Short mmCIF file of C-alpha atoms in Angstrom, two decimals:
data_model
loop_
_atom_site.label_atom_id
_atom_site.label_comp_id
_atom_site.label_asym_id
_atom_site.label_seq_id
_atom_site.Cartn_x
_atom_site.Cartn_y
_atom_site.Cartn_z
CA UNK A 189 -27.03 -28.73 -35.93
CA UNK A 190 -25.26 -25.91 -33.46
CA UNK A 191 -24.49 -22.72 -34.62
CA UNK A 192 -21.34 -20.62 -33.36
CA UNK A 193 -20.51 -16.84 -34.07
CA UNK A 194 -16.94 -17.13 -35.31
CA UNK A 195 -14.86 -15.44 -32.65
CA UNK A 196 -13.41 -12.94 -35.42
CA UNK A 197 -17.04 -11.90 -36.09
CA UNK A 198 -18.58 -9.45 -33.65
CA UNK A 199 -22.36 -10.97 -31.55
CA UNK A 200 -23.09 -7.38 -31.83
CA UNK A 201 -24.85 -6.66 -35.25
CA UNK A 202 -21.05 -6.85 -36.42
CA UNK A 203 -20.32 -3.87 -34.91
CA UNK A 204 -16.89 -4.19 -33.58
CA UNK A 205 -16.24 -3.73 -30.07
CA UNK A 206 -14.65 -0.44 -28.97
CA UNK A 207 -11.05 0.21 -28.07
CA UNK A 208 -10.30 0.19 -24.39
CA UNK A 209 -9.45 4.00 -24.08
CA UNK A 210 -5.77 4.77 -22.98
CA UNK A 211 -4.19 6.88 -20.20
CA UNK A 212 -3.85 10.39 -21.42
CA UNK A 213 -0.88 12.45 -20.50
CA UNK A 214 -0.64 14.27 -17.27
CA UNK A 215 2.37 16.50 -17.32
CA UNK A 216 1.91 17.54 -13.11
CA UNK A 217 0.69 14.25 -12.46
CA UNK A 218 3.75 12.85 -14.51
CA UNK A 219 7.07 15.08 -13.24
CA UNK A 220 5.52 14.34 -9.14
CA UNK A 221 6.15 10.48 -10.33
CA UNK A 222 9.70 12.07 -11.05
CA UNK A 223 10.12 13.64 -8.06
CA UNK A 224 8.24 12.12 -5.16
CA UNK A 225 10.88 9.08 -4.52
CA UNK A 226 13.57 10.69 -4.68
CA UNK A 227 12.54 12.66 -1.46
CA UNK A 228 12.37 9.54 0.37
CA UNK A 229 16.02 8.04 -0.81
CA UNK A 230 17.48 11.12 0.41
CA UNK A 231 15.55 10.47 3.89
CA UNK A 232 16.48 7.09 4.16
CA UNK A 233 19.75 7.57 3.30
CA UNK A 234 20.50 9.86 5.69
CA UNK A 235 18.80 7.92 8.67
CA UNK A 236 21.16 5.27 7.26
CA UNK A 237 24.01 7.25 8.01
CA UNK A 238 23.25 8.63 11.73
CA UNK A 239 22.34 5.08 12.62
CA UNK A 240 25.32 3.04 10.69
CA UNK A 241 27.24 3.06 14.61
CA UNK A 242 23.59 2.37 16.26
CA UNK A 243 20.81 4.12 17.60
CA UNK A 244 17.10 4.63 16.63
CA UNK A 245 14.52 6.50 17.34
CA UNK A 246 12.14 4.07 18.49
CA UNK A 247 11.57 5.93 21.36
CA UNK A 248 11.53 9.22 22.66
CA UNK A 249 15.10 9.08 24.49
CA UNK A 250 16.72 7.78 21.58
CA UNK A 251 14.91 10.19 19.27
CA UNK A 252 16.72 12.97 21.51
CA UNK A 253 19.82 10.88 21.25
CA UNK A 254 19.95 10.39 17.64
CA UNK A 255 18.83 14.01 17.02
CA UNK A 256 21.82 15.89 19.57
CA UNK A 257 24.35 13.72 17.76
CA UNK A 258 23.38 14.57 13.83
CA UNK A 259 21.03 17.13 14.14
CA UNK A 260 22.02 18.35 10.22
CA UNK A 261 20.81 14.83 9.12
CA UNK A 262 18.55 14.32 11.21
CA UNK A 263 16.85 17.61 10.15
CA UNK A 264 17.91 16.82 6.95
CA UNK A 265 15.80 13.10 6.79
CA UNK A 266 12.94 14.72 8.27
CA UNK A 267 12.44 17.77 6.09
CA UNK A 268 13.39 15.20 2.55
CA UNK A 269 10.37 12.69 4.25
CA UNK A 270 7.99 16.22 4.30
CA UNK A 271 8.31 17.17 0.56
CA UNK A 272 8.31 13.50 -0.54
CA UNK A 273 5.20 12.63 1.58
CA UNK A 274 3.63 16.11 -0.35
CA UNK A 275 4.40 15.06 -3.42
CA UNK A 276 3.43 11.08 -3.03
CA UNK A 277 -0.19 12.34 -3.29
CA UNK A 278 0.06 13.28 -6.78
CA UNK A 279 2.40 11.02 -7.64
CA UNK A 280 0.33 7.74 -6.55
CA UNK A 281 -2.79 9.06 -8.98
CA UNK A 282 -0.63 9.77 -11.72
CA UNK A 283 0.42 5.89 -11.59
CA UNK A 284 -3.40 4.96 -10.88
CA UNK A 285 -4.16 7.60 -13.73
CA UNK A 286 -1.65 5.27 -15.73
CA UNK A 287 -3.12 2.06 -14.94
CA UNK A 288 -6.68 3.19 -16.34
CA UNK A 289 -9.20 0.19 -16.94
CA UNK A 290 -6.47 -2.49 -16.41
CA UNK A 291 -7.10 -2.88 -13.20
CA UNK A 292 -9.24 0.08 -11.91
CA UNK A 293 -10.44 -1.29 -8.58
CA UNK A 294 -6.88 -2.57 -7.46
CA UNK A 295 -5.24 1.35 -8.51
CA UNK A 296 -7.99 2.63 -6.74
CA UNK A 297 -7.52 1.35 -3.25
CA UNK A 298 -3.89 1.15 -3.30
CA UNK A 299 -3.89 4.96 -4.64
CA UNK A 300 -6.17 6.06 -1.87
CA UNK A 301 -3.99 4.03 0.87
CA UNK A 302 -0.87 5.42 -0.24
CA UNK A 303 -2.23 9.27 -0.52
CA UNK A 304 -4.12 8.66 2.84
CA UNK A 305 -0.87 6.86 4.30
CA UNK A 306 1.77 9.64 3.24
CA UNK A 307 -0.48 12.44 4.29
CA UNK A 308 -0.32 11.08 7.74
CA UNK A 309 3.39 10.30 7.35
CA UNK A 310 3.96 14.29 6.89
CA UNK A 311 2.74 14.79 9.93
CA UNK A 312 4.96 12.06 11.40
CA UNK A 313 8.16 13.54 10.13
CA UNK A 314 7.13 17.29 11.10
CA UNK A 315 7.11 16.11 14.53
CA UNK A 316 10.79 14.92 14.06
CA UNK A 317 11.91 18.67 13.64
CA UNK A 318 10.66 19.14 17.39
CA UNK A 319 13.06 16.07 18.33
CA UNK A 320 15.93 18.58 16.46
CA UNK A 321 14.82 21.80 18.31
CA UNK A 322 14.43 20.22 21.75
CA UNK A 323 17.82 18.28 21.64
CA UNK A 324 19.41 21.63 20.48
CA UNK A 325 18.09 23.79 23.21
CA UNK A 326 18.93 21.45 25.97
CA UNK A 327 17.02 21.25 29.28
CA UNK A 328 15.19 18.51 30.61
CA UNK A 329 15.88 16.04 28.29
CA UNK A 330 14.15 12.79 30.29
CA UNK A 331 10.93 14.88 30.49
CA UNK A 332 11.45 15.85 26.84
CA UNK A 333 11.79 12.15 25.78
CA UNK A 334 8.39 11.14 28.37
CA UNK A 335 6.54 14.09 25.98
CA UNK A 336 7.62 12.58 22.74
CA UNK A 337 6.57 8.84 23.92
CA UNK A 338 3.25 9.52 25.43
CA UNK A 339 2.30 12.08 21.84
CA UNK A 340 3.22 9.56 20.19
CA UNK A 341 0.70 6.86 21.83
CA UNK A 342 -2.24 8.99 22.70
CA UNK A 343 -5.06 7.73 21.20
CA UNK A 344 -6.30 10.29 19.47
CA UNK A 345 -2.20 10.40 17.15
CA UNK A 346 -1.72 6.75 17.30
CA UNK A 347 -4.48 6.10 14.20
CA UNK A 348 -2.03 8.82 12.21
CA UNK A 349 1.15 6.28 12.64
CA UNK A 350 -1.39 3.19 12.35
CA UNK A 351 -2.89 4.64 8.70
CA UNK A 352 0.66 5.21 7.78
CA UNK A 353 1.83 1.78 8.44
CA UNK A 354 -0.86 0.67 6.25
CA UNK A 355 -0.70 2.69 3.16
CA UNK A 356 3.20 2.20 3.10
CA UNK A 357 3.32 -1.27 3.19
CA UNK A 358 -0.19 -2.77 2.04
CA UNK A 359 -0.87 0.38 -0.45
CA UNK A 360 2.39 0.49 -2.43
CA UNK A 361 2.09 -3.57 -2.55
CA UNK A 362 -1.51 -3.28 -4.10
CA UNK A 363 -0.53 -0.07 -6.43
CA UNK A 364 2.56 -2.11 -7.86
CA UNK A 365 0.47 -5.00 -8.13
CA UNK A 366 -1.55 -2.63 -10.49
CA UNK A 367 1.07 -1.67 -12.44
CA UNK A 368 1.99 -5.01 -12.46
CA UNK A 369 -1.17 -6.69 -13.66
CA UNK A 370 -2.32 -3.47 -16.19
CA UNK A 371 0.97 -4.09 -18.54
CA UNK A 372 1.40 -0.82 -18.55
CA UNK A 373 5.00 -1.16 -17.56
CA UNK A 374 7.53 -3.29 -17.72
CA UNK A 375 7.46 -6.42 -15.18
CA UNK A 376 10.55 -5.00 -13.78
CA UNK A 377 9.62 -1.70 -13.05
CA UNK A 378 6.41 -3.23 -11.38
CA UNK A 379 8.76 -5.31 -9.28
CA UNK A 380 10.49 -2.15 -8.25
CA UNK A 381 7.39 -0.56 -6.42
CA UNK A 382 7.06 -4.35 -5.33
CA UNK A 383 10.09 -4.38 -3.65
CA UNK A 384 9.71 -1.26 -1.06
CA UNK A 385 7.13 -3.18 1.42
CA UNK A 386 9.34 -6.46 1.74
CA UNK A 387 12.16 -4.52 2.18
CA UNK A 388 11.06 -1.85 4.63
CA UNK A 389 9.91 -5.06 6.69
CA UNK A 390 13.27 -6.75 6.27
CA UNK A 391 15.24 -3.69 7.35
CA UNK A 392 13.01 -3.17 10.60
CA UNK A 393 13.25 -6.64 11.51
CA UNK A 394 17.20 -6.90 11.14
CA UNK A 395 17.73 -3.37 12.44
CA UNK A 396 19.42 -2.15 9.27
CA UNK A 397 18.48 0.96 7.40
CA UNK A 398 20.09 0.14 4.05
CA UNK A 399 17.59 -2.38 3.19
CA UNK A 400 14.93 0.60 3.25
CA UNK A 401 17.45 2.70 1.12
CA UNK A 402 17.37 0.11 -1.48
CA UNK A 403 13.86 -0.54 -1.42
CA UNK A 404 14.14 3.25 -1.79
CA UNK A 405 15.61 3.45 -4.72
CA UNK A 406 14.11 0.21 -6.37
CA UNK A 407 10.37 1.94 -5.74
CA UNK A 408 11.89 4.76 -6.96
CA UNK A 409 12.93 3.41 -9.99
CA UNK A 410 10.10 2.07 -10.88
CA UNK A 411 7.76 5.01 -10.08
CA UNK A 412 10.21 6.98 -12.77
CA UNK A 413 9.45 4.38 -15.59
CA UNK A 414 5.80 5.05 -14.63
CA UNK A 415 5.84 8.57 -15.33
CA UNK A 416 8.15 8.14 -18.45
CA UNK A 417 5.32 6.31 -19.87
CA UNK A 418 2.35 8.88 -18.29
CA UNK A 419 3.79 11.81 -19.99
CA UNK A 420 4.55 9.53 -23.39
CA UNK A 421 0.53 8.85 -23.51
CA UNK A 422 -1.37 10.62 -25.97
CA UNK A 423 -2.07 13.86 -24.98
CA UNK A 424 -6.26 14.56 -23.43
CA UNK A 425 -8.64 15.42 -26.00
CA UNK A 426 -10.06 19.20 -25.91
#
């Protein structure tokens, strides 16, 4: 006759099985959740609004272009971008801080693209504040716009907007799919950080800024409800 271990009984000696431990409260890690997202609905919102009649700044003419016509804005997009892309860092390992041993190896890459991705993204939105200060001092603008194009696809640059692209889009999808699969949150706030890389893609694609403003605000939603629920975890043992 076969003999089975009841599953309510432990294998073990009928020791019971220890606790998965929980995310313990990170009050920093928590309040840069807050405040990281925001940063970038200000950005996008105000590249929204320079670019509602047209334009771009695809390249480095109509960077100029863009930047002569709403240089307040512009300055304005590119200085919100800098402080969110500072605070993203902290931000993306309080939500893989969150996520714990739920699903540890899938926090952990998309934490580490999205740090590695905004880091990089700093950098690209410093450079915008050159597009400002060049279109306000006048001069040479067609050799001003040749400068900005060729920086911008040197190869030893080009990785920094390459690295970008890739922790926006393929980081923040495997970071909400995280969140997503650890429980941790609720589906819909996991669909929020979800929603930013579709969007972003949709908006490029159809030329429209407001899609990335609502992706905006949709990630940003969601990376709120994650640090809600970081700084509501029990706080770290001494």
């Amino acid at each position: 006759m076969e003999t089975s271990v009841p599953s309510s009984v432990p294998s073990s000696g009928g020791v019971p099985a220890p606790a998965a431990p929980s995310p313990t409260r990170s009050v920093p890690l928590a309040l840069a959740l807050f405040a990281a997202p925001w940063g970038f609905i200000v950005a996008n919102s105000a590249y929204a609004w320079v670019t509602r009649s047209g334009g771009s700044d695809s390249s480095g003419a109509e960077a100029l272009a863009l930047a002569a016509a709403h240089p307040g804005l512009y300055r304005l997009a590119n200085v919100a971008a800098m402080l969110a892309s500072m605070l993203m860092v902290p931000a993306v390992l309080g939500a893989k801080r969150l996520v714990g041993d739920r699903s540890p190896k899938l926090a952990f890459v998309g934490a580490v693209m999205m740090a590695a991705g905004y880091i990089c993204y700093f950098g690209v939105a410093l450079s915008g504040i050159t597009d400002v200060a060049m279109a306000e001092h006048g001069g040479p603008v067609q050799d001003y716009a040749i400068v900005i194009d060729n920086s911008q696809s040197d190869p030893s640059t080009l990785w920094v907007f390459l690295l970008f692209v890739l922790g926006n889009l393929v980081g923040t999808l495997l970071l909400g799919l995280a969140l997503l699969r650890s429980r941790r949150v609720p589906v819909w706030a996991a669909a929020g950080v979800l929603a930013w890389p579709p969007l972003h893609v949709i908006g490029l694609v159809v030329g429209s800024e407001w899609f990335e403003v609502t992706g905006a605000v949709l990630q940003a939603v969601g990376l709120v409800v994650t640090g809600a629920r970081l700084l509501a975890a029990p706080r770290p043992r001494l």
